[in-house]
Amino acid sequence: MLLGASVVTAATLPRIRFLNAAPGTATARVEVVSTTTGMRTGAGGESAFGEFTPYAGVPAGSVRVELVAPKLHAAVPAELAAGSSYTVIATGSGGHARLRVFRDGEPAAGTAKLRVIHAAPELGTPDVSLGGRPIAQAVAFGSSSPYITVTPGNQTLAVVSPHGNRTLASGQVSLAAGTATTAVVIGTAGEPVRVVSGQDATVTPGGPPETGLGGLASGGGRPWILILAAMGTGGALAGGLQAAARRRRTR
Amino acid sequence: MRRWRGTALAIACGALIAGAAAYFALPPEPLQPAIAIPRAELEPPAALAHVAEEPATLHPIVMHGDRAELGTGSAGVDEQFRPARPAWLSIPAASVDAPIDPVSGTATGIDVPAVGRAGWYDAGPRPGEPGRAVIIGHFDASNGPGLFALLPAVANGTDISIRDAAGATHRFEIVGKAEMEKSNFPTGAVYGAADRPVLILITCGGPYTPGVGYRDNVLIYARAA
C-alpha cells in the first residue's frame, strides 16, 4: 500500500531544472523549500555558468525556490503543479541576484517547438530570429517568448539589436520533430553573449513495439528434464515407502 | 515375484503422479528465436545513441546576415527545408525492400505495420533530418518470418537506404546493436533530439512465450552515411 502510494507520488511530482545565468558565478544550485511542510529538496545539482542541470523531482504545491551560491542569495515563491516541469534561471551579479521560474511546455507530434528566454541584462530589448526569420521582437530582459512551432532541423538562432543593424549573438540550436526546446540568451558583465539551449520534453509512444508473433521461435515448451527428474524422485520415494511398509508387515 | 511387482507398481504410480504434478506446476519454457544477436555484439542503447551522432553530412541552414536581410514571413514550419516523409526502406544485406507506413503512438505502445511493411513513428523526426527517426518492423509472423527477420544478423557498416515521398534517398550505415527487455525499454535513448540524422530500427528478440510475446526489443542504430 505504502509502495503503491509512493510510486504514484513519484510519477506525478513536479520537476525542475536550473540554469545558472549569473555572470561571474562559477557554480550555483537551487533548493526547493515546501512552505507547508518545510521540507528542503535539492534540485538537479550544481550548475556552472550557462549549463542546465538535469530535471529533478521536487514537492508539489506552494514552495520557495532558493539560490545557493557564493556571495549570491535569492529566493522566489512558486506554485508547482504535479506532473508539470519548470525551468529556474538565476540572473544578476555583484551580490544582486534574481531567480525566475518558467513553466515548461509540452511537445507536439511531428513538429518542433521553441521558446526564447532573455537572461542577458545589458542587451536591452533585442529581436530574435531563427534561420533568418524573425520569431520574436523587442524581448524584454527576464521574459520568455511563447512557444512557437518551427521547422525541425539544425538552425541558427540569432539575437539582433532592436533596430536591426547588428547581430549581438548567435548560436546553433537542434530542433527535432516531436520535441520542445528552450533557448536562453545569456552573458554580459564580462561574459560573452551567447545562446544556450535545453530540451524540455519529447513525444514518445506509451510503450515498446510488439513486433513479433512467434513464427520463428522454436524449442521451449515444457521443461521435460525437470519433469523426468520429478518422476524419478517420485518413483523412488513411492518405491521406498512401499518397500518399508512391506518390511514392517513381514516383521 | 509378487513382492517386486508391488514395488514396481508403487514406483510407477509415484513417478506418474510426480510427473503429472510437475507438468502442470512448472511453467512452459520460452521459445528461442531462430536468429539472435550474439551477446558480444550488443552495446548499451545510450552509448549507441551517442555514436550514431558522430560526423555525417549535414545540411545547415545559414543565417543571412543581420536584421536588414531577415525574411519577412512569419515564423512557422517551412516544409521546403524538410525531407519528405519516408516511403521505402531498403537493406539489401537483410533482404529488406519494403514500403514504409506512418505509425502512431498509443496509450500503451505503438501501432505496428503489417508484417511485410515497415512503420515509421510519425510523431518524431523524419529520416534525413536531425534527430532520431524510428522505424519498426516485425521479426516474425505467426507462421513465418517478418520483414526484419534477418536484421539481428546484419553487421556494423551495413547500408540502409530510405527513399522519401519526394524521391530523395537518405543513406545510413549501421553503427551498433542493442537488445533490451521491453519492461526496461530505453525510451530516452530511442526517441528525441540529436544534432545529426540518426536512424533506429526496432524489432523483437529474446525468448518467446506463447500468449505473451517476445521478451525483448532489438535496436539497430544507424547514422547518416
Short mmCIF file of C-alpha atoms in Angstrom, two decimals:
data_model
loop_
_atom_site.label_atom_id
_atom_site.label_comp_id
_atom_site.label_asym_id
_atom_site.label_seq_id
_atom_site.Cartn_x
_atom_site.Cartn_y
_atom_site.Cartn_z
CA MET A 1 0.00 0.00 0.00
CA LEU A 2 2.76 2.38 1.00
CA LEU A 3 4.80 1.33 -2.01
CA GLY A 4 1.91 1.97 -4.35
CA ALA A 5 1.33 5.40 -2.86
CA SER A 6 4.98 6.38 -3.21
CA VAL A 7 5.05 5.17 -6.81
CA VAL A 8 2.03 7.28 -7.64
CA THR A 9 3.55 10.28 -5.89
CA ALA A 10 6.89 9.88 -7.68
CA ALA A 11 5.18 9.67 -11.03
CA THR A 12 3.30 12.92 -10.56
CA LEU A 13 5.93 15.05 -8.83
CA PRO A 14 6.69 18.36 -10.49
CA ARG A 15 10.19 18.54 -11.97
CA ILE A 16 12.57 21.48 -12.10
CA ARG A 17 15.91 22.08 -13.78
CA PHE A 18 18.20 25.01 -13.14
CA LEU A 19 20.26 27.27 -15.39
CA ASN A 20 22.95 29.46 -13.86
CA ALA A 21 22.88 32.64 -15.97
CA ALA A 22 24.51 34.91 -13.36
CA PRO A 23 27.81 36.13 -14.87
CA GLY A 24 30.80 35.72 -12.57
CA THR A 25 29.19 32.86 -10.66
CA ALA A 26 31.25 29.74 -11.28
CA THR A 27 28.70 27.33 -9.86
CA ALA A 28 25.32 27.62 -8.20
CA ARG A 29 22.43 25.40 -7.27
CA VAL A 30 18.85 25.78 -6.14
CA GLU A 31 16.89 24.21 -3.33
CA VAL A 32 13.13 23.97 -3.07
CA VAL A 33 11.51 24.51 0.32
CA SER A 34 7.91 23.47 0.79
CA THR A 35 6.03 26.27 2.56
CA THR A 36 3.57 23.78 4.02
CA THR A 37 5.92 21.10 5.36
CA GLY A 38 9.23 23.00 5.48
CA MET A 39 10.91 20.13 3.68
CA ARG A 40 14.01 21.20 1.74
CA THR A 41 14.86 19.42 -1.52
CA GLY A 42 17.96 19.87 -3.67
CA ALA A 43 17.18 20.10 -7.36
CA GLY A 44 19.47 18.73 -10.03
CA GLY A 45 22.85 19.56 -8.51
CA GLU A 46 25.36 22.30 -9.30
CA SER A 47 25.13 24.38 -12.47
CA ALA A 48 28.19 26.01 -13.97
CA PHE A 49 27.55 29.31 -15.76
CA GLY A 50 25.49 28.60 -18.86
CA GLU A 51 24.70 24.97 -18.08
CA PHE A 52 21.35 23.34 -17.46
CA THR A 53 21.07 20.78 -14.69
CA PRO A 54 19.03 17.63 -15.38
CA TYR A 55 15.41 17.67 -14.28
CA ALA A 56 14.75 16.58 -10.69
CA GLY A 57 11.53 15.79 -8.84
CA VAL A 58 10.51 18.28 -6.12
CA PRO A 59 7.48 18.67 -3.84
CA ALA A 60 4.26 19.97 -5.35
CA GLY A 61 2.32 22.95 -4.08
CA SER A 62 3.49 26.24 -2.57
CA VAL A 63 7.26 26.38 -2.41
CA ARG A 64 10.13 28.83 -2.05
CA VAL A 65 12.96 28.32 -4.53
CA GLU A 66 16.29 29.43 -3.07
CA LEU A 67 19.57 30.11 -4.81
CA VAL A 68 22.67 28.66 -3.17
CA ALA A 69 25.87 30.28 -4.50
CA PRO A 70 28.93 32.00 -3.01
CA LYS A 71 28.10 35.65 -2.11
CA LEU A 72 24.86 35.47 -4.02
CA HIS A 73 21.47 34.86 -2.49
CA ALA A 74 17.99 34.99 -3.92
CA ALA A 75 14.64 33.33 -3.38
CA VAL A 76 11.34 33.32 -5.20
CA PRO A 77 7.95 31.88 -4.27
CA ALA A 78 6.36 29.49 -6.74
CA GLU A 79 3.34 27.26 -7.09
CA LEU A 80 4.44 23.93 -8.57
CA ALA A 81 1.77 21.74 -10.12
CA ALA A 82 2.02 17.95 -10.00
CA GLY A 83 3.10 16.49 -13.34
CA SER A 84 4.47 19.79 -14.68
CA SER A 85 8.07 20.75 -15.45
CA TYR A 86 9.77 24.08 -14.73
CA THR A 87 12.99 25.87 -15.69
CA VAL A 88 14.54 28.04 -12.97
CA ILE A 89 17.03 30.67 -14.12
CA ALA A 90 19.36 32.75 -11.94
CA THR A 91 20.40 36.15 -13.28
CA GLY A 92 22.37 39.03 -11.80
CA SER A 93 25.85 39.61 -10.44
CA GLY A 94 27.80 41.70 -7.90
CA GLY A 95 25.77 40.44 -4.98
CA HIS A 96 22.42 41.11 -6.65
CA ALA A 97 20.72 38.03 -7.96
CA ARG A 98 17.24 37.09 -9.01
CA LEU A 99 15.55 33.77 -9.67
CA ARG A 100 12.86 33.35 -12.28
CA VAL A 101 10.64 30.29 -12.65
CA PHE A 102 9.21 29.38 -16.08
CA ARG A 103 6.71 26.61 -16.65
CA ASP A 104 7.84 24.32 -19.46
CA GLY A 105 5.58 23.42 -22.37
CA GLU A 106 4.55 20.17 -23.97
CA PRO A 107 5.98 18.95 -27.27
CA ALA A 108 3.82 18.36 -30.33
CA ALA A 109 3.82 15.31 -32.60
CA GLY A 110 5.60 15.74 -35.91
CA THR A 111 6.87 19.25 -35.37
CA ALA A 112 9.34 21.22 -33.24
CA LYS A 113 8.51 23.85 -30.62
CA LEU A 114 10.84 26.56 -29.35
CA ARG A 115 10.72 29.42 -26.89
CA VAL A 116 13.36 32.04 -26.16
CA ILE A 117 14.19 33.49 -22.74
CA HIS A 118 16.18 36.71 -22.43
CA ALA A 119 18.62 36.46 -19.49
CA ALA A 120 21.38 38.90 -20.51
CA PRO A 121 20.53 42.21 -18.80
CA GLU A 122 22.75 44.56 -20.79
CA LEU A 123 21.28 43.66 -24.16
CA GLY A 124 18.21 45.88 -23.93
CA THR A 125 15.18 44.59 -25.80
CA PRO A 126 16.54 42.70 -28.81
CA ASP A 127 14.75 40.83 -31.56
CA VAL A 128 15.30 37.14 -32.15
CA SER A 129 15.44 35.32 -35.45
CA LEU A 130 15.64 31.66 -36.36
CA GLY A 131 17.15 30.59 -39.64
CA GLY A 132 16.89 34.17 -40.88
CA ARG A 133 13.24 34.60 -39.98
CA PRO A 134 12.09 36.80 -37.08
CA ILE A 135 10.45 34.81 -34.33
CA ALA A 136 10.27 37.42 -31.52
CA GLN A 137 10.60 41.19 -31.37
CA ALA A 138 11.57 43.51 -28.52
CA VAL A 139 12.08 40.72 -25.99
CA ALA A 140 12.41 42.25 -22.52
CA PHE A 141 15.07 41.11 -20.07
CA GLY A 142 13.77 38.31 -17.88
CA SER A 143 10.85 37.47 -20.13
CA SER A 144 10.07 34.47 -22.28
CA SER A 145 8.57 34.28 -25.72
CA PRO A 146 5.65 31.90 -26.03
CA TYR A 147 6.40 28.51 -27.54
CA ILE A 148 6.30 28.74 -31.29
CA THR A 149 6.12 25.96 -33.84
CA VAL A 150 9.24 25.96 -36.00
CA THR A 151 10.80 23.97 -38.81
CA PRO A 152 12.63 20.94 -37.40
CA GLY A 153 16.35 20.84 -38.08
CA ASN A 154 19.62 22.47 -37.05
CA GLN A 155 19.04 26.19 -37.22
CA THR A 156 20.87 29.36 -36.29
CA LEU A 157 19.19 31.37 -33.59
CA ALA A 158 20.34 34.99 -33.70
CA VAL A 159 19.82 37.87 -31.29
CA VAL A 160 19.78 41.16 -33.15
CA SER A 161 19.73 44.75 -31.85
CA PRO A 162 16.30 46.40 -31.63
CA HIS A 163 16.92 48.49 -34.71
CA GLY A 164 18.17 45.54 -36.65
CA ASN A 165 21.58 46.82 -37.55
CA ARG A 166 23.72 44.45 -35.52
CA THR A 167 23.81 40.75 -34.65
CA LEU A 168 24.52 40.61 -30.92
CA ALA A 169 24.84 36.86 -30.57
CA SER A 170 24.00 33.71 -32.43
CA GLY A 171 24.13 30.00 -31.83
CA GLN A 172 23.07 26.75 -33.41
CA VAL A 173 20.04 25.01 -31.95
CA SER A 174 18.98 21.47 -32.77
CA LEU A 175 15.22 21.29 -33.11
CA ALA A 176 13.93 17.78 -33.65
CA ALA A 177 10.37 16.96 -34.59
CA GLY A 178 8.42 15.83 -31.55
CA THR A 179 10.45 17.90 -29.10
CA ALA A 180 10.09 21.21 -27.23
CA THR A 181 13.21 23.29 -26.64
CA THR A 182 14.11 26.33 -24.55
CA ALA A 183 16.84 28.67 -25.83
CA VAL A 184 18.24 31.20 -23.35
CA VAL A 185 20.28 34.28 -24.21
CA ILE A 186 22.94 34.72 -21.52
CA GLY A 187 26.05 36.81 -20.93
CA THR A 188 27.36 40.38 -20.33
CA ALA A 189 29.13 41.63 -17.17
CA GLY A 190 32.34 40.24 -18.60
CA GLU A 191 30.83 37.11 -20.12
CA PRO A 192 30.36 36.93 -23.89
CA VAL A 193 26.74 36.92 -25.02
CA ARG A 194 25.67 33.52 -26.29
CA VAL A 195 22.68 31.26 -26.73
CA VAL A 196 22.33 28.05 -24.73
CA SER A 197 19.54 25.57 -25.25
CA GLY A 198 17.96 22.70 -23.39
CA GLN A 199 15.43 20.10 -24.45
CA ASP A 200 12.20 20.38 -22.48
CA ALA A 201 10.29 17.26 -23.48
CA THR A 202 9.84 14.67 -26.22
CA VAL A 203 6.73 12.99 -27.62
CA THR A 204 7.06 9.24 -27.03
CA PRO A 205 4.75 6.26 -27.52
CA GLY A 206 3.13 4.69 -24.47
CA GLY A 207 5.27 1.54 -24.63
CA PRO A 208 7.68 -0.59 -26.67
CA PRO A 209 6.77 -2.04 -30.08
CA GLU A 210 5.24 -5.54 -30.20
CA THR A 211 6.68 -6.73 -33.49
CA GLY A 212 6.76 -10.49 -33.16
CA LEU A 213 4.15 -13.25 -33.31
CA GLY A 214 6.39 -16.26 -32.59
CA GLY A 215 6.59 -17.87 -36.03
CA LEU A 216 10.39 -18.09 -35.88
CA ALA A 217 10.59 -19.23 -32.26
CA SER A 218 11.41 -22.86 -31.58
CA GLY A 219 12.39 -25.21 -28.78
CA GLY A 220 11.00 -24.32 -25.39
CA GLY A 221 7.73 -25.98 -24.37
CA ARG A 222 7.52 -27.98 -21.14
CA PRO A 223 10.72 -28.32 -19.09
CA TRP A 224 10.98 -32.11 -19.71
CA ILE A 225 14.26 -32.59 -17.84
CA LEU A 226 12.69 -31.24 -14.65
CA ILE A 227 9.56 -33.32 -15.21
CA LEU A 228 11.64 -36.52 -15.68
CA ALA A 229 13.63 -35.67 -12.57
CA ALA A 230 10.39 -35.23 -10.63
CA MET A 231 9.14 -38.56 -11.97
CA GLY A 232 12.36 -40.29 -10.88
CA THR A 233 12.19 -38.75 -7.43
CA GLY A 234 8.51 -39.55 -7.05
CA GLY A 235 9.01 -43.15 -8.19
CA ALA A 236 11.98 -43.69 -5.87
CA LEU A 237 10.03 -42.22 -2.98
CA ALA A 238 6.95 -44.36 -3.64
CA GLY A 239 9.08 -47.47 -4.14
CA GLY A 240 10.97 -46.81 -0.91
CA LEU A 241 7.76 -46.28 1.03
CA GLN A 242 6.25 -49.44 -0.40
CA ALA A 243 9.38 -51.48 0.50
CA ALA A 244 9.42 -50.04 4.02
CA ALA A 245 5.75 -50.91 4.52
CA ARG A 246 6.39 -54.41 3.29
CA ARG A 247 9.28 -54.85 5.73
CA ARG A 248 7.05 -53.72 8.59
CA ARG A 249 4.37 -56.21 7.53
CA THR A 250 6.96 -59.04 7.27
CA ARG A 251 8.18 -58.40 10.84
CA MET B 1 7.89 -62.12 -7.59
CA ARG B 2 4.66 -60.68 -6.30
CA ARG B 3 6.68 -58.62 -3.83
CA TRP B 4 8.70 -56.97 -6.61
CA ARG B 5 5.59 -56.41 -8.68
CA GLY B 6 4.16 -54.35 -5.84
CA THR B 7 7.32 -52.27 -5.56
CA ALA B 8 7.45 -51.69 -9.30
CA LEU B 9 3.81 -50.63 -9.29
CA ALA B 10 4.48 -48.20 -6.45
CA ILE B 11 7.46 -46.73 -8.32
CA ALA B 12 5.41 -46.34 -11.49
CA CYS B 13 2.50 -44.72 -9.67
CA GLY B 14 4.81 -42.36 -7.78
CA ALA B 15 6.63 -41.38 -10.95
CA LEU B 16 3.36 -40.80 -12.77
CA ILE B 17 1.88 -38.65 -10.03
CA ALA B 18 5.10 -36.64 -9.56
CA GLY B 19 5.48 -36.20 -13.31
CA ALA B 20 1.91 -35.06 -13.75
CA ALA B 21 2.27 -32.63 -10.84
CA ALA B 22 5.50 -31.22 -12.30
CA TYR B 23 3.96 -30.97 -15.77
CA PHE B 24 1.13 -28.80 -14.55
CA ALA B 25 3.08 -26.90 -11.88
CA LEU B 26 6.11 -25.88 -13.94
CA PRO B 27 5.53 -23.07 -16.45
CA PRO B 28 6.49 -23.72 -20.08
CA GLU B 29 9.95 -22.55 -21.03
CA PRO B 30 10.03 -19.64 -23.50
CA LEU B 31 10.83 -20.47 -27.10
CA GLN B 32 14.03 -19.14 -28.62
CA PRO B 33 14.13 -17.02 -31.76
CA ALA B 34 15.65 -18.54 -34.89
CA ILE B 35 18.03 -15.57 -35.24
CA ALA B 36 19.52 -13.81 -32.23
CA ILE B 37 22.35 -11.34 -31.79
CA PRO B 38 25.46 -12.82 -30.15
CA ARG B 39 25.90 -11.25 -26.70
CA ALA B 40 29.37 -9.97 -27.65
CA GLU B 41 27.86 -7.74 -30.34
CA LEU B 42 25.42 -5.97 -28.05
CA GLU B 43 26.04 -2.46 -26.71
CA PRO B 44 24.11 -0.13 -24.36
CA PRO B 45 21.49 1.95 -26.23
CA ALA B 46 22.66 5.20 -24.61
CA ALA B 47 26.18 4.66 -25.97
CA LEU B 48 24.82 3.83 -29.42
CA ALA B 49 22.65 6.94 -29.45
CA HIS B 50 25.84 8.96 -28.96
CA VAL B 51 27.89 7.04 -31.53
CA ALA B 52 25.17 7.42 -34.13
CA GLU B 53 25.54 11.21 -33.89
CA GLU B 54 29.21 11.20 -34.89
CA PRO B 55 30.27 13.01 -38.09
CA ALA B 56 27.96 12.78 -41.04
CA THR B 57 26.86 15.01 -43.86
CA LEU B 58 24.80 17.96 -42.63
CA HIS B 59 22.62 20.41 -44.44
CA PRO B 60 22.97 23.53 -42.27
CA ILE B 61 20.60 26.42 -42.54
CA VAL B 62 22.78 29.56 -42.69
CA MET B 63 21.89 32.87 -41.11
CA HIS B 64 21.58 35.60 -43.75
CA GLY B 65 23.46 38.41 -42.01
CA ASP B 66 21.73 40.96 -39.76
CA ARG B 67 18.14 42.06 -39.47
CA ALA B 68 18.19 44.04 -42.70
CA GLU B 69 18.30 40.71 -44.52
CA LEU B 70 15.80 38.82 -42.43
CA GLY B 71 12.92 37.12 -44.15
CA THR B 72 9.53 38.73 -43.97
CA GLY B 73 7.40 35.63 -43.45
CA SER B 74 6.13 34.74 -40.03
CA ALA B 75 7.84 32.02 -38.02
CA GLY B 76 6.47 28.57 -38.55
CA VAL B 77 7.10 25.25 -40.19
CA ASP B 78 8.56 25.54 -43.66
CA GLU B 79 8.24 22.18 -45.39
CA GLN B 80 10.70 23.11 -48.14
CA PHE B 81 13.54 22.80 -45.62
CA ARG B 82 12.50 19.32 -44.51
CA PRO B 83 12.96 15.94 -46.14
CA ALA B 84 9.67 14.43 -47.27
CA ARG B 85 8.05 11.61 -45.33
CA PRO B 86 9.81 8.25 -45.73
CA ALA B 87 8.26 5.95 -48.32
CA TRP B 88 10.53 2.96 -48.99
CA LEU B 89 13.12 1.08 -46.96
CA SER B 90 15.96 -0.96 -48.47
CA ILE B 91 18.51 -3.02 -46.55
CA PRO B 92 19.92 -5.48 -49.12
CA ALA B 93 22.05 -7.28 -46.50
CA ALA B 94 18.89 -8.20 -44.57
CA SER B 95 16.69 -8.81 -47.65
CA VAL B 96 14.55 -5.83 -46.69
CA ASP B 97 12.87 -3.99 -49.56
CA ALA B 98 9.52 -2.71 -48.44
CA PRO B 99 7.17 0.26 -48.26
CA ILE B 100 7.06 2.41 -45.12
CA ASP B 101 3.78 3.34 -43.46
CA PRO B 102 3.43 6.04 -40.78
CA VAL B 103 2.59 4.62 -37.35
CA SER B 104 1.49 6.49 -34.25
CA GLY B 105 1.97 6.02 -30.55
CA THR B 106 -0.85 4.70 -28.40
CA ALA B 107 -1.54 4.95 -24.68
CA THR B 108 0.19 1.64 -24.05
CA GLY B 109 2.54 1.20 -27.00
CA ILE B 110 2.84 1.96 -30.66
CA ASP B 111 0.83 0.88 -33.69
CA VAL B 112 2.59 -1.78 -35.72
CA PRO B 113 2.68 -2.07 -39.51
CA ALA B 114 1.57 -5.12 -41.48
CA VAL B 115 4.06 -7.99 -41.35
CA GLY B 116 5.64 -7.24 -44.74
CA ARG B 117 5.83 -3.45 -44.27
CA ALA B 118 7.88 -1.06 -42.15
CA GLY B 119 6.39 1.53 -39.78
CA TRP B 120 7.86 5.00 -39.24
CA TYR B 121 6.99 6.70 -35.93
CA ASP B 122 5.38 9.81 -37.38
CA ALA B 123 5.47 11.98 -34.25
CA GLY B 124 9.27 12.09 -34.36
CA PRO B 125 11.92 13.20 -36.86
CA ARG B 126 11.83 12.16 -40.49
CA PRO B 127 14.80 10.15 -41.75
CA GLY B 128 17.38 12.63 -43.03
CA GLU B 129 16.66 15.46 -40.61
CA PRO B 130 18.45 15.98 -37.28
CA GLY B 131 17.03 13.80 -34.54
CA ARG B 132 16.33 10.13 -34.01
CA ALA B 133 13.99 8.73 -36.64
CA VAL B 134 12.45 5.42 -35.56
CA ILE B 135 11.29 2.66 -37.91
CA ILE B 136 9.78 -0.58 -36.62
CA GLY B 137 9.16 -3.91 -38.35
CA HIS B 138 8.03 -7.43 -37.48
CA PHE B 139 10.63 -10.05 -36.58
CA ASP B 140 8.13 -12.76 -37.46
CA ALA B 141 4.50 -13.55 -38.16
CA SER B 142 2.63 -16.41 -36.52
CA ASN B 143 3.65 -18.76 -39.33
CA GLY B 144 6.96 -17.48 -40.65
CA PRO B 145 9.48 -14.65 -40.90
CA GLY B 146 8.62 -10.96 -40.77
CA LEU B 147 10.22 -8.05 -42.61
CA PHE B 148 13.01 -7.62 -40.03
CA ALA B 149 13.69 -11.36 -39.50
CA LEU B 150 17.30 -11.10 -40.71
CA LEU B 151 18.01 -7.72 -39.13
CA PRO B 152 19.64 -9.06 -35.93
CA ALA B 153 22.26 -10.83 -38.08
CA VAL B 154 23.49 -7.80 -40.06
CA ALA B 155 26.94 -6.38 -39.35
CA ASN B 156 28.01 -2.89 -38.40
CA GLY B 157 28.64 -0.78 -41.50
CA THR B 158 25.65 -2.29 -43.34
CA ASP B 159 24.00 0.20 -45.70
CA ILE B 160 20.41 1.32 -45.26
CA SER B 161 18.59 3.39 -47.87
CA ILE B 162 15.35 5.25 -47.34
CA ARG B 163 13.57 6.81 -50.27
CA ASP B 164 11.23 9.59 -49.29
CA ALA B 165 7.95 10.62 -50.84
CA ALA B 166 9.71 13.27 -52.93
CA GLY B 167 12.08 10.70 -54.43
CA ALA B 168 15.19 11.69 -52.46
CA THR B 169 17.31 8.91 -50.98
CA HIS B 170 18.70 9.13 -47.45
CA ARG B 171 21.56 6.75 -46.73
CA PHE B 172 22.57 5.41 -43.34
CA GLU B 173 25.09 2.93 -42.04
CA ILE B 174 24.63 0.67 -39.03
CA VAL B 175 26.87 1.57 -36.07
CA GLY B 176 25.70 -0.88 -33.41
CA LYS B 177 23.04 -3.15 -31.97
CA ALA B 178 21.35 -3.41 -28.61
CA GLU B 179 18.82 -5.78 -27.08
CA MET B 180 16.72 -4.67 -24.15
CA GLU B 181 13.86 -6.23 -22.24
CA LYS B 182 10.60 -4.50 -23.10
CA SER B 183 10.00 -3.95 -19.41
CA ASN B 184 13.19 -1.86 -19.38
CA PHE B 185 12.78 -0.15 -22.77
CA PRO B 186 15.31 2.73 -23.09
CA THR B 187 12.85 5.42 -24.18
CA GLY B 188 15.31 8.26 -23.51
CA ALA B 189 17.93 6.70 -25.80
CA VAL B 190 15.48 5.97 -28.60
CA TYR B 191 13.22 8.98 -29.09
CA GLY B 192 14.26 12.62 -29.13
CA ALA B 193 16.65 15.21 -30.43
CA ALA B 194 20.10 14.72 -31.95
CA ASP B 195 22.37 17.18 -33.67
CA ARG B 196 22.57 14.90 -36.70
CA PRO B 197 20.27 12.47 -38.52
CA VAL B 198 20.09 9.18 -36.63
CA LEU B 199 18.00 6.16 -37.63
CA ILE B 200 16.88 3.50 -35.17
CA LEU B 201 15.32 0.27 -36.44
CA ILE B 202 13.37 -1.74 -33.88
CA THR B 203 12.10 -5.30 -33.94
CA CYS B 204 11.54 -8.09 -31.43
CA GLY B 205 14.03 -10.56 -29.95
CA GLY B 206 14.86 -12.71 -26.99
CA PRO B 207 12.81 -15.61 -25.65
CA TYR B 208 9.24 -16.02 -26.89
CA THR B 209 6.44 -17.04 -24.57
CA PRO B 210 3.20 -18.13 -26.29
CA GLY B 211 0.36 -15.81 -25.35
CA VAL B 212 2.77 -13.19 -24.04
CA GLY B 213 5.17 -12.46 -26.90
CA TYR B 214 8.85 -11.76 -27.22
CA ARG B 215 10.58 -10.57 -24.08
CA ASP B 216 12.99 -8.14 -25.75
CA ASN B 217 13.31 -5.48 -28.38
CA VAL B 218 16.30 -5.46 -30.73
CA LEU B 219 17.51 -1.92 -31.51
CA ILE B 220 19.69 -1.22 -34.56
CA TYR B 221 21.37 2.21 -34.51
CA ALA B 222 22.49 3.84 -37.75
CA ARG B 223 23.93 7.21 -38.65
CA ALA B 224 23.72 9.25 -41.83
CA ALA B 225 26.27 8.00 -44.36
#
